[in-house]
Coordinates of C-alpha atoms and ligand atoms in Angstrom, one line a residue:
X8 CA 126.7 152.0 73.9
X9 CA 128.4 154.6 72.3
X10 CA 128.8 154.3 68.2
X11 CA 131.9 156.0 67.6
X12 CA 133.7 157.3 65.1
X13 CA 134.8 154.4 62.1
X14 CA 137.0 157.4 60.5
X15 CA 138.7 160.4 61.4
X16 CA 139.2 162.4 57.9
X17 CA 141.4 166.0 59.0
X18 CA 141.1 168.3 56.0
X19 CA 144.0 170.8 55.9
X20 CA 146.0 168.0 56.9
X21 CA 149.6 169.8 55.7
X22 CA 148.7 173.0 58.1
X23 CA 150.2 174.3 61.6
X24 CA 147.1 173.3 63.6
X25 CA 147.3 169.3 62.3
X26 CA 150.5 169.4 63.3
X27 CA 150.8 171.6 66.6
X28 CA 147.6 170.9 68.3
X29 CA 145.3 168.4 66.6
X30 CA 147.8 165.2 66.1
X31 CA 149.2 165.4 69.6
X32 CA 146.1 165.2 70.9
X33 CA 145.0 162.2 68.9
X34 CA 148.0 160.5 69.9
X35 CA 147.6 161.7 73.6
X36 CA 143.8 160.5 73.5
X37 CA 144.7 157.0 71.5
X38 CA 147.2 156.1 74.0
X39 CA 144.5 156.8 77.2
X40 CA 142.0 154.9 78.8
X41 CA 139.6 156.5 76.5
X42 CA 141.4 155.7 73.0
X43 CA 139.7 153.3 70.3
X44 CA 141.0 151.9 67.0
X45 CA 140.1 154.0 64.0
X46 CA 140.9 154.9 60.7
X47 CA 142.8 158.3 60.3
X48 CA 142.9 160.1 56.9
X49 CA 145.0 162.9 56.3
X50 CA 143.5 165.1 53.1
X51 CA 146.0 168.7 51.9
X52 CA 145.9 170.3 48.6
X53 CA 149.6 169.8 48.4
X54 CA 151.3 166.4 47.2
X55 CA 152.3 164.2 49.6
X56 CA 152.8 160.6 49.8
X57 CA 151.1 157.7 52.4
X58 CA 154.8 157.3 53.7
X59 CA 155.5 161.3 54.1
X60 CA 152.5 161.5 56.2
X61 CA 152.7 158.9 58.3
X62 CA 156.0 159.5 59.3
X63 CA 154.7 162.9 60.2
X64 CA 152.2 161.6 62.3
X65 CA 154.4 159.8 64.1
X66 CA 156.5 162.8 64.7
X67 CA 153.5 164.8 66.2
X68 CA 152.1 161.5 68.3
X69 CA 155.9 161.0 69.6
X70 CA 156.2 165.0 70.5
X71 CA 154.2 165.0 73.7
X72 CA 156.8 161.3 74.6
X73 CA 156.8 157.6 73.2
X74 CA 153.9 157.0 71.3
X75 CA 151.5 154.0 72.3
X76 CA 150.9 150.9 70.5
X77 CA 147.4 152.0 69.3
X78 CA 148.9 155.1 68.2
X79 CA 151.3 153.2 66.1
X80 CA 149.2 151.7 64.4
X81 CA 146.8 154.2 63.7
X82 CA 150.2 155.9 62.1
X83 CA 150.6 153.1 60.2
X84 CA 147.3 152.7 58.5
X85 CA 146.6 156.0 58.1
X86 CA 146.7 157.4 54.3
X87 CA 147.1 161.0 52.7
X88 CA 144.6 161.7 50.1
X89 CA 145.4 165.0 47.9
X90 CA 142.5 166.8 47.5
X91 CA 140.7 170.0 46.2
X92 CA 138.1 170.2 48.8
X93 CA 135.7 172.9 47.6
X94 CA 135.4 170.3 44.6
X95 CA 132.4 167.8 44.9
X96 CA 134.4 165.4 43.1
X97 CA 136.8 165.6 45.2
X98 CA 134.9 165.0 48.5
X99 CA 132.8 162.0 47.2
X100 CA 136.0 160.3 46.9
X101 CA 137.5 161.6 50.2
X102 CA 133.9 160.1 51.9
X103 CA 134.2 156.8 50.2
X104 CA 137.8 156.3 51.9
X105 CA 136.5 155.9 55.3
X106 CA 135.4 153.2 57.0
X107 CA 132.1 153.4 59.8
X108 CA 130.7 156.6 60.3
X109 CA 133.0 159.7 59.4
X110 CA 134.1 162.6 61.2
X111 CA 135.2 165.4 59.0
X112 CA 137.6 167.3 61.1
X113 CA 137.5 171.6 59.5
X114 CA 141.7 172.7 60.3
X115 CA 141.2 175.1 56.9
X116 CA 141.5 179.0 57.0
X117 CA 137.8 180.6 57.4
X118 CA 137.7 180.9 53.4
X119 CA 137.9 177.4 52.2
X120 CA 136.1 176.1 55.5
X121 CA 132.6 178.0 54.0
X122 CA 133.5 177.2 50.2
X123 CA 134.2 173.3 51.7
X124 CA 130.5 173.3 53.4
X125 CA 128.9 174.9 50.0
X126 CA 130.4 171.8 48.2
X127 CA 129.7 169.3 50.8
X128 CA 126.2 169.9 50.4
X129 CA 125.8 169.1 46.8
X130 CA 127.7 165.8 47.9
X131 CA 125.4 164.7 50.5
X132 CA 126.5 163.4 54.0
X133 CA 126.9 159.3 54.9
X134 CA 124.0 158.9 57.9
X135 CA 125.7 160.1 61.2
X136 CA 128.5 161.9 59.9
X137 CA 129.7 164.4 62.2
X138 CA 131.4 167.2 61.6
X139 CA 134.3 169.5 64.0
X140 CA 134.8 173.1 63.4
X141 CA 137.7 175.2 64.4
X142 CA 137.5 178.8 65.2
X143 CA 137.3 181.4 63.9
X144 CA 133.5 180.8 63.6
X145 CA 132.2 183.6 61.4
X146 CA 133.3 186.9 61.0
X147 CA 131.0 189.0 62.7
X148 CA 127.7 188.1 63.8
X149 CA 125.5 187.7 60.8
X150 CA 128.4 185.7 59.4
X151 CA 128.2 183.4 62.0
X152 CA 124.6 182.6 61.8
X153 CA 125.2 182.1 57.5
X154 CA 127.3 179.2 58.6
X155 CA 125.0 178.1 61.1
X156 CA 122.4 177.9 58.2
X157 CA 124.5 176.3 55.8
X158 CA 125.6 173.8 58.2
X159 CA 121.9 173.0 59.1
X160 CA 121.3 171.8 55.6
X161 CA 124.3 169.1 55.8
X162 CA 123.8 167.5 59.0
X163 CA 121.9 167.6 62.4
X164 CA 123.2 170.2 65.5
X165 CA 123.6 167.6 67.6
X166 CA 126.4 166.4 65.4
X167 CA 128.1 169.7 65.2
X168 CA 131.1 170.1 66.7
X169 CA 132.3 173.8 67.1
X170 CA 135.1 173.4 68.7
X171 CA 136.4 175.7 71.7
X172 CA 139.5 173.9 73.3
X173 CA 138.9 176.3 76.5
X174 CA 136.2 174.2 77.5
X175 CA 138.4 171.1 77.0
X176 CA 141.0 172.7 79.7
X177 CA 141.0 170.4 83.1
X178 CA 140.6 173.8 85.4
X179 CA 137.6 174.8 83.0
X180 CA 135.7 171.9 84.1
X181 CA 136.9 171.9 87.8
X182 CA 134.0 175.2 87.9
X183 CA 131.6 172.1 87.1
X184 CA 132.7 170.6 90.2
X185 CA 133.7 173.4 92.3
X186 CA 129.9 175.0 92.1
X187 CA 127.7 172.1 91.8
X188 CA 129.4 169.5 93.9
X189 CA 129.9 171.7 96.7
X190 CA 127.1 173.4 98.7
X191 CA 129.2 176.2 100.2
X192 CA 130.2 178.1 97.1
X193 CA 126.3 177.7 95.1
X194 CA 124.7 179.6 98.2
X195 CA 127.0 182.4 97.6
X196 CA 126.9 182.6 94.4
X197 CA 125.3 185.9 93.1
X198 CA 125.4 189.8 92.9
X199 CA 123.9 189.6 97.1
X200 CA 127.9 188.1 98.1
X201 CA 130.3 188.7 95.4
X202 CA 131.5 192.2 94.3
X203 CA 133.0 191.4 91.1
X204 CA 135.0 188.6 88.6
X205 CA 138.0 188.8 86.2
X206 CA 138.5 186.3 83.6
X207 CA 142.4 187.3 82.7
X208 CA 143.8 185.7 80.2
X209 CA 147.8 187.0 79.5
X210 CA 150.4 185.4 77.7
X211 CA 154.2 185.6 76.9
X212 CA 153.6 185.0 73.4
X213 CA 153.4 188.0 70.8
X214 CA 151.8 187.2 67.5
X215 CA 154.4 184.1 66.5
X216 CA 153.8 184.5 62.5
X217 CA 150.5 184.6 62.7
X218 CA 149.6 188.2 61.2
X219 CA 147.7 186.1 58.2
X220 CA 144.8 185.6 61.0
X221 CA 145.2 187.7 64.1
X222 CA 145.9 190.9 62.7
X223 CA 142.0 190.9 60.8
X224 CA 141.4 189.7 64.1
X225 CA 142.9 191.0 67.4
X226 CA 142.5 190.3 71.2
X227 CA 138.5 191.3 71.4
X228 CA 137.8 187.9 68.5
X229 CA 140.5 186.0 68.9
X230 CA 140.4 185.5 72.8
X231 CA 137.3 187.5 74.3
X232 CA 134.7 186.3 71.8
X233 CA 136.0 182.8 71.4
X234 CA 137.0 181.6 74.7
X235 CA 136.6 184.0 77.3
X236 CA 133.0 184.7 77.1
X237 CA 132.4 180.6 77.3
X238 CA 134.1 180.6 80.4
X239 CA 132.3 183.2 81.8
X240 CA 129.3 181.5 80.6
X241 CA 130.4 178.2 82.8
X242 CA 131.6 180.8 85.9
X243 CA 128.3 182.2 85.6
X244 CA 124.9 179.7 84.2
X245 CA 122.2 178.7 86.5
X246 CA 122.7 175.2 87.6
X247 CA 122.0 172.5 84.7
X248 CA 119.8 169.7 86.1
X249 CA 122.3 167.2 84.1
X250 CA 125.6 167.6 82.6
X251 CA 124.4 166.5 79.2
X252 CA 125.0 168.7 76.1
X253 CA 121.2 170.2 75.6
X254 CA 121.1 171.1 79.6
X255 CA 124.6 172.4 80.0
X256 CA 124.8 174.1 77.2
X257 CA 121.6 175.4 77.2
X258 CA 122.5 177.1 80.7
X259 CA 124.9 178.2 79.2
X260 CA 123.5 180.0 76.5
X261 CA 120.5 181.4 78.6
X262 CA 123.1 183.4 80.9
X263 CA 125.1 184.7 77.2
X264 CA 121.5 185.6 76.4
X265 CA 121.5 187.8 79.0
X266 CA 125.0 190.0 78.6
X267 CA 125.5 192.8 77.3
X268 CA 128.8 195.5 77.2
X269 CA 128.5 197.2 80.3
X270 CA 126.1 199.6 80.9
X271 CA 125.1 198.9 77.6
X272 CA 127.8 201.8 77.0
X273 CA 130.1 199.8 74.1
X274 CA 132.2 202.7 74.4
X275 CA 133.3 203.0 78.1
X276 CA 132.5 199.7 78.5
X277 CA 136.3 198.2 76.7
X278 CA 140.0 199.3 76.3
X279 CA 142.4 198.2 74.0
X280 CA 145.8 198.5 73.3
X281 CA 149.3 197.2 71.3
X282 CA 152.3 196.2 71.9
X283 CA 155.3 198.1 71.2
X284 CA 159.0 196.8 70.9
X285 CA 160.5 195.0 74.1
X286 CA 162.2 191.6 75.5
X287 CA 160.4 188.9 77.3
X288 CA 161.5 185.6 79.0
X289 CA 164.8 186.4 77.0
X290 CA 163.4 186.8 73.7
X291 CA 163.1 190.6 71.7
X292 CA 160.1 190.7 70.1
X293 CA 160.0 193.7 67.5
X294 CA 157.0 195.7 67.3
X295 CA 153.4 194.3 66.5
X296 CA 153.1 196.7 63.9
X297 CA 156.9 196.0 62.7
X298 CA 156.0 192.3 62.7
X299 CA 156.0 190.3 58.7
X300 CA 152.5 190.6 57.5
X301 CA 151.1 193.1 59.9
X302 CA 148.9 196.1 58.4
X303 CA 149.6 199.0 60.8
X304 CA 146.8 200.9 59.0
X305 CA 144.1 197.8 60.3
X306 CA 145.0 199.4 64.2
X307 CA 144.7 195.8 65.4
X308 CA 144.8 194.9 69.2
X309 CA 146.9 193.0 71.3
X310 CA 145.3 193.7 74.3
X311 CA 142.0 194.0 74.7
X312 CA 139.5 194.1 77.9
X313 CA 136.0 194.6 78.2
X314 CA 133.7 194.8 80.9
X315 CA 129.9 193.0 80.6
X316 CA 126.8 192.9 82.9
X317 CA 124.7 189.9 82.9
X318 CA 121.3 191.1 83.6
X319 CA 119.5 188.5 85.4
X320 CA 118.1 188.0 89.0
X321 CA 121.4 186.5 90.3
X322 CA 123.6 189.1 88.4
X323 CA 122.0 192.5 88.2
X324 CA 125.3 195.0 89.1
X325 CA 128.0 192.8 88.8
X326 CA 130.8 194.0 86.8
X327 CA 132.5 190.7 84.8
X328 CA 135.9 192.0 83.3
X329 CA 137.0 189.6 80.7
X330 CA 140.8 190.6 79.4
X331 CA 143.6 188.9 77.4
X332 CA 146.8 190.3 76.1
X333 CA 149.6 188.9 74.0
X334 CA 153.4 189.8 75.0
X335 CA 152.4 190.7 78.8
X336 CA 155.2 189.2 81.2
X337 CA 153.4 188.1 83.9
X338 CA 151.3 185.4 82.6
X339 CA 148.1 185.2 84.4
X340 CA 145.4 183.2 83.6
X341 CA 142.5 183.3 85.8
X342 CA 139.3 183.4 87.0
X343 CA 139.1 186.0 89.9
X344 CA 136.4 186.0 91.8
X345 CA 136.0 188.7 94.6
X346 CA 133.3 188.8 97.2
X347 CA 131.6 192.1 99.0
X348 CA 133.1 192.8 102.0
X349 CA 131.2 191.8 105.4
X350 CA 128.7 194.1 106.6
X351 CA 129.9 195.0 109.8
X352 CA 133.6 194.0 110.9
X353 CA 133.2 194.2 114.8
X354 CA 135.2 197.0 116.2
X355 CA 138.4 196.1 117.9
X356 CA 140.1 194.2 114.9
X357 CA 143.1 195.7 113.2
X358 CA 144.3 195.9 109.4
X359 CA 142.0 194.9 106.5
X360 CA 143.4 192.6 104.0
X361 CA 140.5 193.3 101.8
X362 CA 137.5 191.0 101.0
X363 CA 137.5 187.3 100.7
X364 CA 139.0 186.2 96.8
X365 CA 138.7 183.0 95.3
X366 CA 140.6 182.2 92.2
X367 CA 140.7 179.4 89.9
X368 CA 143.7 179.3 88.0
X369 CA 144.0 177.7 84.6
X370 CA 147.9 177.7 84.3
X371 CA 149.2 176.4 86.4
X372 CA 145.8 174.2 87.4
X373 CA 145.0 175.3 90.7
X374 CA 142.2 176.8 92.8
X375 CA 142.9 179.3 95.9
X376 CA 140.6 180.7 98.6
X377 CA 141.9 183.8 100.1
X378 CA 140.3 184.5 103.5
X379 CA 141.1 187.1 106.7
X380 CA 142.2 185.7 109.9
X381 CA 143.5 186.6 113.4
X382 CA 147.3 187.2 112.9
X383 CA 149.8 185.2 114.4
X384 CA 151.2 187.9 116.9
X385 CA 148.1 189.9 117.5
X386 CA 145.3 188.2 117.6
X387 CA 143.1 191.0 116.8
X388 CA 144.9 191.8 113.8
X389 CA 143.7 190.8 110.5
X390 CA 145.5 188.8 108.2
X391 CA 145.3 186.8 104.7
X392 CA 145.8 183.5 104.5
X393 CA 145.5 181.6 101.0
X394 CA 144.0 177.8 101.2
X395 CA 145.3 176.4 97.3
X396 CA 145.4 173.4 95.9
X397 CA 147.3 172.5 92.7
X398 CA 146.2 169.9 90.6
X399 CA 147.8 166.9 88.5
X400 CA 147.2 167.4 85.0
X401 CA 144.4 165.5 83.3
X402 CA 144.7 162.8 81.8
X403 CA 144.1 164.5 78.4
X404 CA 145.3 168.0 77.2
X405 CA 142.6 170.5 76.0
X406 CA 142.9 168.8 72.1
X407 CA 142.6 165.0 73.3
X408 CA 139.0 165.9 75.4
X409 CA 138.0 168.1 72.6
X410 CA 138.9 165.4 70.1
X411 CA 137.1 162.7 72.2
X412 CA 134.2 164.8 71.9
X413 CA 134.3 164.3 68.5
X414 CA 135.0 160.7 68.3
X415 CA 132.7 159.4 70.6
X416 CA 129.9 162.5 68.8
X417 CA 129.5 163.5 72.3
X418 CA 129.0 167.5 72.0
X419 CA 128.9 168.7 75.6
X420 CA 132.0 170.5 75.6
X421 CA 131.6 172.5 71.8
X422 CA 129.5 175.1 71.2
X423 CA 126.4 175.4 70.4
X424 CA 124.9 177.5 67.5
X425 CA 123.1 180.2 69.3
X426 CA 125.8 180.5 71.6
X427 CA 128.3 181.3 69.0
X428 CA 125.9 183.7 68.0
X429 CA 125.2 185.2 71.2
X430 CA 129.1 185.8 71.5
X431 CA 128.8 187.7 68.2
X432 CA 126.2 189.7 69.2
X433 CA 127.9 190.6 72.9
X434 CA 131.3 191.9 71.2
X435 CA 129.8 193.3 68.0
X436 CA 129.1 197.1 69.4
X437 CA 132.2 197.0 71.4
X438 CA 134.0 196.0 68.2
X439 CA 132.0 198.9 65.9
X440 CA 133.0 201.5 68.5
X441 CA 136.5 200.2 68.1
X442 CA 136.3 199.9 64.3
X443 CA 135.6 203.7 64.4
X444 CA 138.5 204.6 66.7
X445 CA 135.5 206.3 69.5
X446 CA 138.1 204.0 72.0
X447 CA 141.6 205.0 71.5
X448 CA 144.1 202.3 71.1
X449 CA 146.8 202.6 73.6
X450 CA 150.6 201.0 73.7
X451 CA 152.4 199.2 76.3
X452 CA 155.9 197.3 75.9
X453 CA 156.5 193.6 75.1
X454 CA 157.5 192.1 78.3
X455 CA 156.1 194.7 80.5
X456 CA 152.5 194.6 82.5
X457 CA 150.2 196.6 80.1
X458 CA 150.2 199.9 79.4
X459 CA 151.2 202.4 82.3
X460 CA 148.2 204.1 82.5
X461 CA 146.1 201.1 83.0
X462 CA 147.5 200.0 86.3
Ligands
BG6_9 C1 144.0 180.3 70.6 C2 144.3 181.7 70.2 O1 142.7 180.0 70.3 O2 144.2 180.2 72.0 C3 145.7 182.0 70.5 O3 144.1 181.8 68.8 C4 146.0 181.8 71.9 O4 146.0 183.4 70.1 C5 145.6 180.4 72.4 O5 147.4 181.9 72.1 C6 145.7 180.3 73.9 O6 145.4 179.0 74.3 P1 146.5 178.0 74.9 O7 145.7 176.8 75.3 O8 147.3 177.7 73.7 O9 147.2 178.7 75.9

């Protein structure tokens, strides 16, 4: 049986990510198959009343469509507790509000998330509280493993939530299925067959008033070190013998374990770039450096794409190109993986489309296979043809799996310590080298591919 969650206590309850990501989700995950009754505590620094809140609950459950009935009435329970949270006093009386075991849900800037964990343990944690974490985690590597510390004093690991909503995205966990419940794709699996993978992550969006976080951060953190290196970590562990969290997640951290910037070169091994002024999907975007809040002087990245090498048995030689970009008009996000060619094409056949390419696409969900066949016409001609399938979308959105995670304390899909640590450790000469300006940052417009010079 699973002994869920009696109370669900958000702190930074008044913030963009309550209200955006994290309440939708509840709402989406309350209303579905897998929702429960609970107790839902909202706790800002600002004033606000029981009624304010819950109305804007309600507004964020209602935004993804009509709210359900358990929904509703988690709304209408729910109260808003104002509260300095990096005061003890403050948190013993947030802690005795809930009901059954607690999960303290972090949605605070980086700052008041450490000074919050300081103060929590002078509190002292009800038995089986658990606790979720939002990214950023850490600055930097030894940063990372201080929190990791200080969050080993308050509770147990196995009650840790670092949250990663990449892993809670449906086409994520297709890999899962796609390589383990299939015994054509595990056999090929390795540097012997495939030639190389890309884990491309573009977006339409530029920096959408967000220069408070990302511009101390850029593409390399926010996306390669957060996200993309997890997937890569799921595109590229040994098989787990169980999908539970100690063996998925420790295959997982045994194959991070084992990467390292390309040719260990963290100079050639990454390229970065910004964007410059330009119009996508209708919209003029000024500028990253023009943008409020931006400081030009920090050289931040938009764009950023690194190359690593896992060096293990199964990988030796493979190049894994992780890259994400903000304001790049066409949007792909993917996983790309191509195979070597054959070793002898008998002679007679015409054209080469090029090796065999499967890709798993994250948005919108779907999986492709390209393979060569006989043309049409001539049938010694060689032609592509794609087998794809797109899929439904779950039944919950990356927020409402990671959010059941939580709930039900089940930390499969969050990461674990030493993998947070492990991305750390991967980007951190990349990021020195760029820190020092040994990689030149180079400039592309909003709305356009990437920089000229890269294609
Ligand atoms: C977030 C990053 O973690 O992921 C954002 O901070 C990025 O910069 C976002 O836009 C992308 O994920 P999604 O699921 O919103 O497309």
């Amino acid at each position: 049986m699973v002994d869920h969650i009696g109370t669900l206590v958000i702190l930074g309850a008044g913030g963009d990510l309550t209200k955006r990501l994290l309440l939708p989700g509840l709402g989406q995950l309350l209303g579905s198959s897998r929702g429960y009754d609970l107790r839902l505590i909202g706790v800002g620094f600002d004033p606000m009343t029981d009624s304010e809140w819950r109305a804007r609950v309600i507004d964020s459950f209602t935004a993804g469509g009509v709210a359900s009935t358990r929904a509703t009435t988690v709304a209408k329970n729910s109260v808003y507790l104002q509260a300095d949270v990096t005061r003890p006093a403050d948190l013993t009386r947030i802690l005795a509000a809930a009901v059954g075991r607690p999960a303290l849900y972090f949605a605070l800037p980086p700052q008041v998330t450490i000074a919050t964990i300081a103060a929590l343990e002078k509190v002292g944690m009800p038995k089986g509280t658990v606790l979720g974490l939002e990214k950023p985690f850490g600055t930097d590597l030894r940063s990372a493993q201080a929190l990791n510390r200080q969050l080993a004093k308050l509770v147990p690991e196995k009650h840790i939530h670092r949250v990663d909503h990449f892993l809670g995205k449906s086409t994520v966990l297709n890999l899962l299925g796609l390589r383990f419940a299939n015994r054509i794709f595990e056999q090929v699996w390795s540097a012997e067959h495939i030639e190389r993978v890309d884990i491309v992550f573009d977006e339409t969006l530029g920096l959408e008033g967000r220069a408070g976080y990302y511009d101390k951060a850029g593409a390399l953190v926010d996306m390669i070190q957060s996200h993309l290196l997890l997937v890569m970590a799921l595109a590229a562990m040994e098989p787990p013998s169980s999908l539970d969290a100690d063996d998925l997640r420790g295959s997982m951290a045994q194959v991070l374990r084992a990467t390292h910037a390309w040719k260990r070169n963290a100079v050639s091994a990454g390229r970065r770039a910004r964007y410059g002024a330009g119009t996508i999907e209708g919209r003029k975007l000024p500028a990253y450096v023009k943008e409020a809040g931006v400081h030009p002087e920090l050289d931040t990245e938009t764009l950023a794409e690194v190359t690593v090498g896992i060096e293990n048995w199964r990988w030796a030689g493979v190049p894994f190109r992780l890259r994400s970009g903000k304001a790049i008009a066409d949007k792909r996000q993917q996983i790309v993986v191509t195979f070597k060619d054959v070793p002898h094409r008998p002679y007679g056949f015409t054209g080469n489309p090029g090796p065999a390419r499967l890709i798993i696409s994250l948005t919108p969900d779907s999986i492709e296979l390209d393979l060569n066949i006989n043309g049409e016409g001539d049938p010694f001609s060689l032609d592509r043809v794609s087998l794809d399938v797109e899929f439904a979308e779950g039944e919950l959105g990356p927020y409402g799996e990671v959010l059941h995670g939580i709930l039900s304390d089940d930390t499969t899909l969050s990461v674990r310590a030493d993998a947070v640590e492990e991305c750390w450790r991967i980007v951190a000469p990349i990021l020195s080298a760029w820190r020092k300006n040994s990689v030149p940052i180079d400039s592309y417009r909003a709305g356009s591919a990437g920089p000229t010079a890269w294609r």
